[in-house]
Amino acid sequence: MAGLAFVFGGSEGIGLAVAERLVASGRRVVVLSRSAAKLDAALVRLGTGALARAVDVSDPLATRAAVDVLVAEVGVPGLVVTTAGYARPGYLEDLPAEDVTGMVTTNLLGTINVCRAVLPHLRASGSGTIVTTSSMAGLAGVFGYTVYSATKFGVIGFSEALRREVRPYGLRVLVLCPPNTLTPGFDEENRHKPAEVLAAEESVATLAPEAVADALVRALARRRGFLVVPGRDSRLAAVAIRHLPFVVDRALRRPEASSG
């Protein structure tokens, strides 16, 4: 799997695990993230096969400038993976306005900003793959994740439309839909989850970021498909969401408030 890859959100979690797999496969990798300190730590893990650049994907001009400079320095990537994003659980009425805006700006607009920045270069090269990151919460709305689910549904819709838009240029688009994954971001989520959400998730399996990265690497090798759903349980859930929505609706329903 030789070539050059840009991994946005590659300083930790799923993005870092993906970057590690790509470096191990022989790719040159550039990891991009807001935090210079986290990027420095990531480079220690990734070794000499990686470079790092600090950029905030919520800033469209900065994102485009960073991509243009990197292309001039190291070339056009054959693979672009964007994993930057975060979740702040909470019921809609309780979420601070800054968290609503932040999730929409980072998760959805950040994805769009990255794709807008890299697309001219990929189109000119006549080949390449873009991987966006949604979530299982982008396949079925989850109570306590109202705004997060909206952003991740948006990523899937955007990616589906983009896939059809860029296919004539020889470009491929995949969207990664991981379940709960044991990342630093997930630890932060747990500190904000309502009790009902924590209780509902007790029986839900979580994956290591390395397992998510492995699923993506396998999907890239297949050269076909669109949705990448890591984990057997998650794939079964994705089938149920599509074909048995009434079952999923019961499973994901918020418990009735107790009386008295």
mmCIF file of C-alpha atoms in Angstrom:
data_model
loop_
_atom_site.group_PDB
_atom_site.id
_atom_site.type_symbol
_atom_site.label_atom_id
_atom_site.label_comp_id
_atom_site.label_asym_id
_atom_site.label_seq_id
_atom_site.Cartn_x
_atom_site.Cartn_y
_atom_site.Cartn_z
ATOM 1 C CA MET A 1 0.000 0.000 0.000
ATOM 2 C CA ALA A 2 2.711 2.443 -1.035
ATOM 3 C CA GLY A 3 2.016 6.124 -1.593
ATOM 4 C CA LEU A 4 1.250 9.277 0.362
ATOM 5 C CA ALA A 5 -1.616 9.742 2.829
ATOM 6 C CA PHE A 6 -2.945 12.740 4.744
ATOM 7 C CA VAL A 7 -4.718 11.829 8.003
ATOM 8 C CA PHE A 8 -6.694 14.662 9.576
ATOM 9 C CA GLY A 9 -7.337 14.116 13.267
ATOM 10 C CA GLY A 10 -4.328 11.815 13.219
ATOM 11 C CA SER A 11 -2.788 12.791 16.544
ATOM 12 C CA GLU A 12 -4.794 10.344 18.682
ATOM 13 C CA GLY A 13 -7.587 7.797 18.734
ATOM 14 C CA ILE A 14 -8.844 6.305 15.492
ATOM 15 C CA GLY A 15 -6.850 8.725 13.359
ATOM 16 C CA LEU A 16 -3.567 7.784 15.011
ATOM 17 C CA ALA A 17 -4.356 4.069 14.739
ATOM 18 C CA VAL A 18 -5.073 4.519 11.025
ATOM 19 C CA ALA A 19 -1.822 6.437 10.589
ATOM 20 C CA GLU A 20 0.107 3.647 12.329
ATOM 21 C CA ARG A 21 -1.369 1.032 10.008
ATOM 22 C CA LEU A 22 -0.587 3.125 6.948
ATOM 23 C CA VAL A 23 3.018 3.719 8.007
ATOM 24 C CA ALA A 24 3.414 -0.010 8.672
ATOM 25 C CA SER A 25 2.137 -0.732 5.154
ATOM 26 C CA GLY A 26 4.831 1.454 3.622
ATOM 27 C CA ARG A 27 2.956 4.682 3.035
ATOM 28 C CA ARG A 28 4.364 8.088 3.781
ATOM 29 C CA VAL A 29 1.894 9.730 6.149
ATOM 30 C CA VAL A 30 1.195 13.304 7.157
ATOM 31 C CA VAL A 31 -0.889 13.612 10.319
ATOM 32 C CA LEU A 32 -2.788 16.834 10.900
ATOM 33 C CA SER A 33 -4.466 18.057 14.078
ATOM 34 C CA ARG A 34 -5.099 21.216 16.075
ATOM 35 C CA SER A 35 -2.765 20.291 18.923
ATOM 36 C CA ALA A 36 0.963 20.646 18.277
ATOM 37 C CA ALA A 37 1.741 18.809 21.523
ATOM 38 C CA LYS A 38 -0.392 15.815 20.537
ATOM 39 C CA LEU A 39 1.194 15.803 17.090
ATOM 40 C CA ASP A 40 4.662 15.660 18.651
ATOM 41 C CA ALA A 41 3.595 12.651 20.718
ATOM 42 C CA ALA A 42 2.086 11.010 17.641
ATOM 43 C CA LEU A 43 5.322 11.397 15.700
ATOM 44 C CA VAL A 44 7.179 9.542 18.442
ATOM 45 C CA ARG A 45 4.841 6.579 17.866
ATOM 46 C CA LEU A 46 4.824 6.837 14.080
ATOM 47 C CA GLY A 47 8.559 7.178 13.557
ATOM 48 C CA THR A 48 10.383 8.474 10.517
ATOM 49 C CA GLY A 49 7.649 7.496 8.069
ATOM 50 C CA ALA A 50 5.455 10.397 9.152
ATOM 51 C CA LEU A 51 5.285 14.170 9.152
ATOM 52 C CA ALA A 52 2.958 16.426 11.130
ATOM 53 C CA ARG A 53 1.210 19.737 10.581
ATOM 54 C CA ALA A 54 -1.021 21.686 12.945
ATOM 55 C CA VAL A 55 -4.319 22.860 11.455
ATOM 56 C CA ASP A 56 -7.855 23.474 12.673
ATOM 57 C CA VAL A 57 -10.241 21.904 10.162
ATOM 58 C CA SER A 58 -13.043 24.188 11.331
ATOM 59 C CA ASP A 59 -11.158 27.033 9.607
ATOM 60 C CA PRO A 60 -11.673 26.586 5.850
ATOM 61 C CA LEU A 61 -8.991 29.049 4.774
ATOM 62 C CA ALA A 62 -6.369 27.595 7.110
ATOM 63 C CA THR A 63 -7.249 24.073 6.000
ATOM 64 C CA ARG A 64 -6.921 24.935 2.322
ATOM 65 C CA ALA A 65 -3.635 26.766 2.935
ATOM 66 C CA ALA A 66 -2.195 23.828 4.891
ATOM 67 C CA VAL A 67 -3.137 21.377 2.144
ATOM 68 C CA ASP A 68 -1.722 23.583 -0.611
ATOM 69 C CA VAL A 69 1.588 23.959 1.239
ATOM 70 C CA LEU A 70 1.822 20.227 1.911
ATOM 71 C CA VAL A 71 1.100 19.336 -1.704
ATOM 72 C CA ALA A 72 3.862 21.710 -2.784
ATOM 73 C CA GLU A 73 6.259 20.155 -0.256
ATOM 74 C CA VAL A 74 5.514 16.426 -0.404
ATOM 75 C CA GLY A 75 3.123 15.864 -3.310
ATOM 76 C CA VAL A 76 -0.505 14.945 -3.918
ATOM 77 C CA PRO A 77 -1.829 12.283 -1.539
ATOM 78 C CA GLY A 78 -3.363 9.141 -2.931
ATOM 79 C CA LEU A 79 -5.372 8.763 0.269
ATOM 80 C CA VAL A 80 -7.019 11.366 2.492
ATOM 81 C CA VAL A 81 -8.585 10.264 5.783
ATOM 82 C CA THR A 82 -10.473 12.725 7.947
ATOM 83 C CA THR A 83 -11.300 11.588 11.475
ATOM 84 C CA ALA A 84 -11.346 14.951 13.257
ATOM 85 C CA GLY A 85 -14.448 15.341 15.386
ATOM 86 C CA TYR A 86 -15.912 14.978 18.837
ATOM 87 C CA ALA A 87 -19.108 14.171 20.706
ATOM 88 C CA ARG A 88 -20.597 16.008 23.633
ATOM 89 C CA PRO A 89 -23.508 13.878 24.851
ATOM 90 C CA GLY A 90 -26.501 15.471 26.487
ATOM 91 C CA TYR A 91 -30.187 16.016 25.976
ATOM 92 C CA LEU A 92 -30.962 18.754 23.495
ATOM 93 C CA GLU A 93 -32.463 21.158 26.023
ATOM 94 C CA ASP A 94 -29.406 20.828 28.253
ATOM 95 C CA LEU A 95 -26.606 21.204 25.705
ATOM 96 C CA PRO A 96 -24.738 24.515 25.838
ATOM 97 C CA ALA A 97 -25.010 26.489 22.606
ATOM 98 C CA GLU A 98 -21.235 26.395 22.153
ATOM 99 C CA ASP A 99 -21.293 22.588 22.092
ATOM 100 C CA VAL A 100 -24.057 22.566 19.486
ATOM 101 C CA THR A 101 -22.080 24.947 17.294
ATOM 102 C CA GLY A 102 -18.803 23.178 18.006
ATOM 103 C CA MET A 103 -20.005 19.747 16.933
ATOM 104 C CA VAL A 104 -21.593 21.051 13.744
ATOM 105 C CA THR A 105 -18.505 23.102 12.922
ATOM 106 C CA THR A 106 -15.927 20.398 13.633
ATOM 107 C CA ASN A 107 -17.725 17.199 12.674
ATOM 108 C CA LEU A 108 -19.637 18.290 9.582
ATOM 109 C CA LEU A 109 -18.127 21.536 8.339
ATOM 110 C CA GLY A 110 -14.633 20.307 9.209
ATOM 111 C CA THR A 111 -15.176 17.273 6.989
ATOM 112 C CA ILE A 112 -16.456 19.482 4.185
ATOM 113 C CA ASN A 113 -13.527 21.880 4.598
ATOM 114 C CA VAL A 114 -10.997 19.059 4.257
ATOM 115 C CA CYS A 115 -12.686 17.661 1.165
ATOM 116 C CA ARG A 116 -12.905 21.086 -0.470
ATOM 117 C CA ALA A 117 -9.207 21.633 0.216
ATOM 118 C CA VAL A 118 -7.945 18.330 -1.191
ATOM 119 C CA LEU A 119 -10.376 17.850 -4.054
ATOM 120 C CA PRO A 120 -8.715 20.137 -6.633
ATOM 121 C CA HIS A 121 -5.423 18.297 -6.167
ATOM 122 C CA LEU A 122 -6.962 14.818 -6.320
ATOM 123 C CA ARG A 123 -9.071 15.723 -9.342
ATOM 124 C CA ALA A 124 -6.019 17.037 -11.175
ATOM 125 C CA SER A 125 -4.124 13.831 -10.403
ATOM 126 C CA GLY A 126 -6.941 11.654 -11.754
ATOM 127 C CA SER A 127 -6.966 9.228 -8.830
ATOM 128 C CA GLY A 128 -7.266 9.030 -5.077
ATOM 129 C CA THR A 129 -9.454 7.987 -2.173
ATOM 130 C CA ILE A 130 -11.193 10.128 0.430
ATOM 131 C CA VAL A 131 -12.305 8.552 3.712
ATOM 132 C CA THR A 132 -14.689 10.512 5.918
ATOM 133 C CA THR A 133 -15.705 9.460 9.408
ATOM 134 C CA SER A 134 -19.294 9.195 10.542
ATOM 135 C CA SER A 135 -20.510 6.868 13.303
ATOM 136 C CA MET A 136 -23.081 4.221 14.078
ATOM 137 C CA ALA A 137 -24.947 7.239 15.462
ATOM 138 C CA GLY A 138 -24.996 8.493 11.879
ATOM 139 C CA LEU A 139 -26.968 5.423 10.815
ATOM 140 C CA ALA A 140 -29.563 5.574 13.599
ATOM 141 C CA GLY A 141 -30.392 8.505 15.844
ATOM 142 C CA VAL A 142 -29.455 7.864 19.459
ATOM 143 C CA PHE A 143 -31.107 9.625 22.391
ATOM 144 C CA GLY A 144 -28.625 11.720 24.312
ATOM 145 C CA TYR A 145 -26.656 12.264 21.096
ATOM 146 C CA THR A 146 -29.199 14.430 19.290
ATOM 147 C CA VAL A 147 -26.810 16.985 17.818
ATOM 148 C CA TYR A 148 -23.929 14.549 17.385
ATOM 149 C CA SER A 149 -26.202 12.187 15.450
ATOM 150 C CA ALA A 150 -27.293 15.078 13.244
ATOM 151 C CA THR A 151 -23.687 15.898 12.363
ATOM 152 C CA LYS A 152 -22.864 12.277 11.600
ATOM 153 C CA PHE A 153 -25.997 11.771 9.476
ATOM 154 C CA GLY A 154 -24.797 14.865 7.658
ATOM 155 C CA VAL A 155 -21.376 13.343 7.043
ATOM 156 C CA ILE A 156 -22.968 10.269 5.453
ATOM 157 C CA GLY A 157 -25.244 12.344 3.229
ATOM 158 C CA PHE A 158 -22.378 14.597 2.212
ATOM 159 C CA SER A 159 -20.116 11.628 1.491
ATOM 160 C CA GLU A 160 -22.764 9.839 -0.552
ATOM 161 C CA ALA A 161 -23.328 12.906 -2.705
ATOM 162 C CA LEU A 162 -19.582 13.544 -3.004
ATOM 163 C CA ARG A 163 -19.012 9.952 -4.070
ATOM 164 C CA ARG A 164 -21.353 10.404 -7.016
ATOM 165 C CA GLU A 165 -19.936 13.825 -7.802
ATOM 166 C CA VAL A 166 -16.287 12.771 -8.041
ATOM 167 C CA ARG A 167 -16.628 9.296 -9.533
ATOM 168 C CA PRO A 168 -16.154 10.642 -13.096
ATOM 169 C CA TYR A 169 -12.731 11.926 -12.019
ATOM 170 C CA GLY A 170 -11.542 8.476 -10.953
ATOM 171 C CA LEU A 171 -11.884 9.243 -7.246
ATOM 172 C CA ARG A 172 -13.275 6.975 -4.547
ATOM 173 C CA VAL A 173 -15.115 7.963 -1.363
ATOM 174 C CA LEU A 174 -15.614 5.776 1.711
ATOM 175 C CA VAL A 175 -17.315 6.660 4.975
ATOM 176 C CA LEU A 176 -16.184 4.993 8.197
ATOM 177 C CA CYS A 177 -18.960 4.292 10.741
ATOM 178 C CA PRO A 178 -17.357 3.055 13.961
ATOM 179 C CA PRO A 179 -19.286 2.083 17.090
ATOM 180 C CA ASN A 180 -18.194 3.226 20.541
ATOM 181 C CA THR A 181 -14.413 3.170 20.423
ATOM 182 C CA LEU A 182 -11.949 3.329 23.309
ATOM 183 C CA THR A 183 -10.286 6.650 22.561
ATOM 184 C CA PRO A 184 -9.406 9.686 24.703
ATOM 185 C CA GLY A 185 -12.490 11.333 23.220
ATOM 186 C CA PHE A 186 -14.672 8.459 24.422
ATOM 187 C CA ASP A 187 -13.339 8.865 27.945
ATOM 188 C CA GLU A 188 -14.318 12.533 27.778
ATOM 189 C CA GLU A 189 -17.789 11.615 26.485
ATOM 190 C CA ASN A 190 -18.403 9.344 29.454
ATOM 191 C CA ARG A 191 -17.924 12.254 31.831
ATOM 192 C CA HIS A 192 -20.870 14.051 30.225
ATOM 193 C CA LYS A 193 -23.317 11.244 29.463
ATOM 194 C CA PRO A 194 -26.723 11.304 31.146
ATOM 195 C CA ALA A 195 -27.288 8.340 33.458
ATOM 196 C CA GLU A 196 -29.865 6.837 31.085
ATOM 197 C CA VAL A 197 -27.332 6.851 28.256
ATOM 198 C CA LEU A 198 -24.676 5.166 30.392
ATOM 199 C CA ALA A 199 -27.185 2.504 31.438
ATOM 200 C CA ALA A 200 -28.258 1.884 27.843
ATOM 201 C CA GLU A 201 -24.637 1.442 26.762
ATOM 202 C CA GLU A 202 -23.758 -1.164 29.389
ATOM 203 C CA SER A 203 -24.504 -3.990 26.964
ATOM 204 C CA VAL A 204 -22.955 -2.289 23.930
ATOM 205 C CA ALA A 205 -19.562 -3.595 22.835
ATOM 206 C CA THR A 206 -16.738 -1.122 22.365
ATOM 207 C CA LEU A 207 -13.839 -1.509 19.963
ATOM 208 C CA ALA A 208 -10.192 -0.600 20.213
ATOM 209 C CA PRO A 209 -9.116 2.074 17.728
ATOM 210 C CA GLU A 210 -6.745 -0.468 16.197
ATOM 211 C CA ALA A 211 -9.701 -2.714 15.315
ATOM 212 C CA VAL A 212 -11.406 0.210 13.582
ATOM 213 C CA ALA A 213 -8.212 0.995 11.687
ATOM 214 C CA ASP A 214 -7.850 -2.634 10.605
ATOM 215 C CA ALA A 215 -11.407 -2.619 9.247
ATOM 216 C CA LEU A 216 -10.632 0.482 7.213
ATOM 217 C CA VAL A 217 -7.422 -0.996 5.821
ATOM 218 C CA ARG A 218 -9.337 -4.082 4.697
ATOM 219 C CA ALA A 219 -11.987 -1.911 3.050
ATOM 220 C CA LEU A 220 -9.340 0.074 1.192
ATOM 221 C CA ALA A 221 -7.840 -3.144 -0.133
ATOM 222 C CA ARG A 222 -11.196 -4.375 -1.444
ATOM 223 C CA ARG A 223 -11.456 -1.460 -3.861
ATOM 224 C CA ARG A 224 -15.244 -1.465 -3.620
ATOM 225 C CA GLY A 225 -17.983 -0.512 -1.206
ATOM 226 C CA PHE A 226 -18.913 2.727 0.505
ATOM 227 C CA LEU A 227 -19.920 2.254 4.145
ATOM 228 C CA VAL A 228 -17.208 0.781 6.368
ATOM 229 C CA VAL A 229 -18.760 -0.610 9.559
ATOM 230 C CA PRO A 230 -16.173 -2.172 11.899
ATOM 231 C CA GLY A 231 -17.132 -5.056 14.157
ATOM 232 C CA ARG A 232 -19.520 -7.953 13.663
ATOM 233 C CA ASP A 233 -22.132 -6.612 16.089
ATOM 234 C CA SER A 234 -22.085 -3.238 14.378
ATOM 235 C CA ARG A 235 -22.519 -4.787 10.946
ATOM 236 C CA LEU A 236 -25.523 -6.750 12.195
ATOM 237 C CA ALA A 237 -26.924 -3.557 13.687
ATOM 238 C CA ALA A 238 -26.434 -1.742 10.379
ATOM 239 C CA VAL A 239 -28.448 -4.443 8.600
ATOM 240 C CA ALA A 240 -31.192 -4.159 11.224
ATOM 241 C CA ILE A 241 -31.274 -0.374 10.883
ATOM 242 C CA ARG A 242 -31.936 -0.755 7.190
ATOM 243 C CA HIS A 243 -34.312 -3.716 7.159
ATOM 244 C CA LEU A 244 -35.876 -3.836 10.654
ATOM 245 C CA PRO A 245 -36.234 -0.185 11.673
ATOM 246 C CA PHE A 246 -39.106 -0.907 14.083
ATOM 247 C CA VAL A 247 -36.858 -3.253 16.069
ATOM 248 C CA VAL A 248 -34.092 -0.666 16.195
ATOM 249 C CA ASP A 249 -36.563 2.018 17.253
ATOM 250 C CA ARG A 250 -37.585 -0.046 20.271
ATOM 251 C CA ALA A 251 -33.980 -0.812 21.154
ATOM 252 C CA LEU A 252 -32.871 2.822 20.977
ATOM 253 C CA ARG A 253 -35.904 4.364 22.669
ATOM 254 C CA ARG A 254 -35.270 6.469 25.741
ATOM 255 C CA PRO A 255 -36.747 4.813 28.849
ATOM 256 C CA GLU A 256 -40.025 6.191 30.120
ATOM 257 C CA ALA A 257 -39.646 8.577 33.034
ATOM 258 C CA SER A 258 -40.560 6.904 36.309
ATOM 259 C CA SER A 259 -43.534 8.311 38.177
ATOM 260 C CA GLY A 260 -43.653 9.269 41.805
#
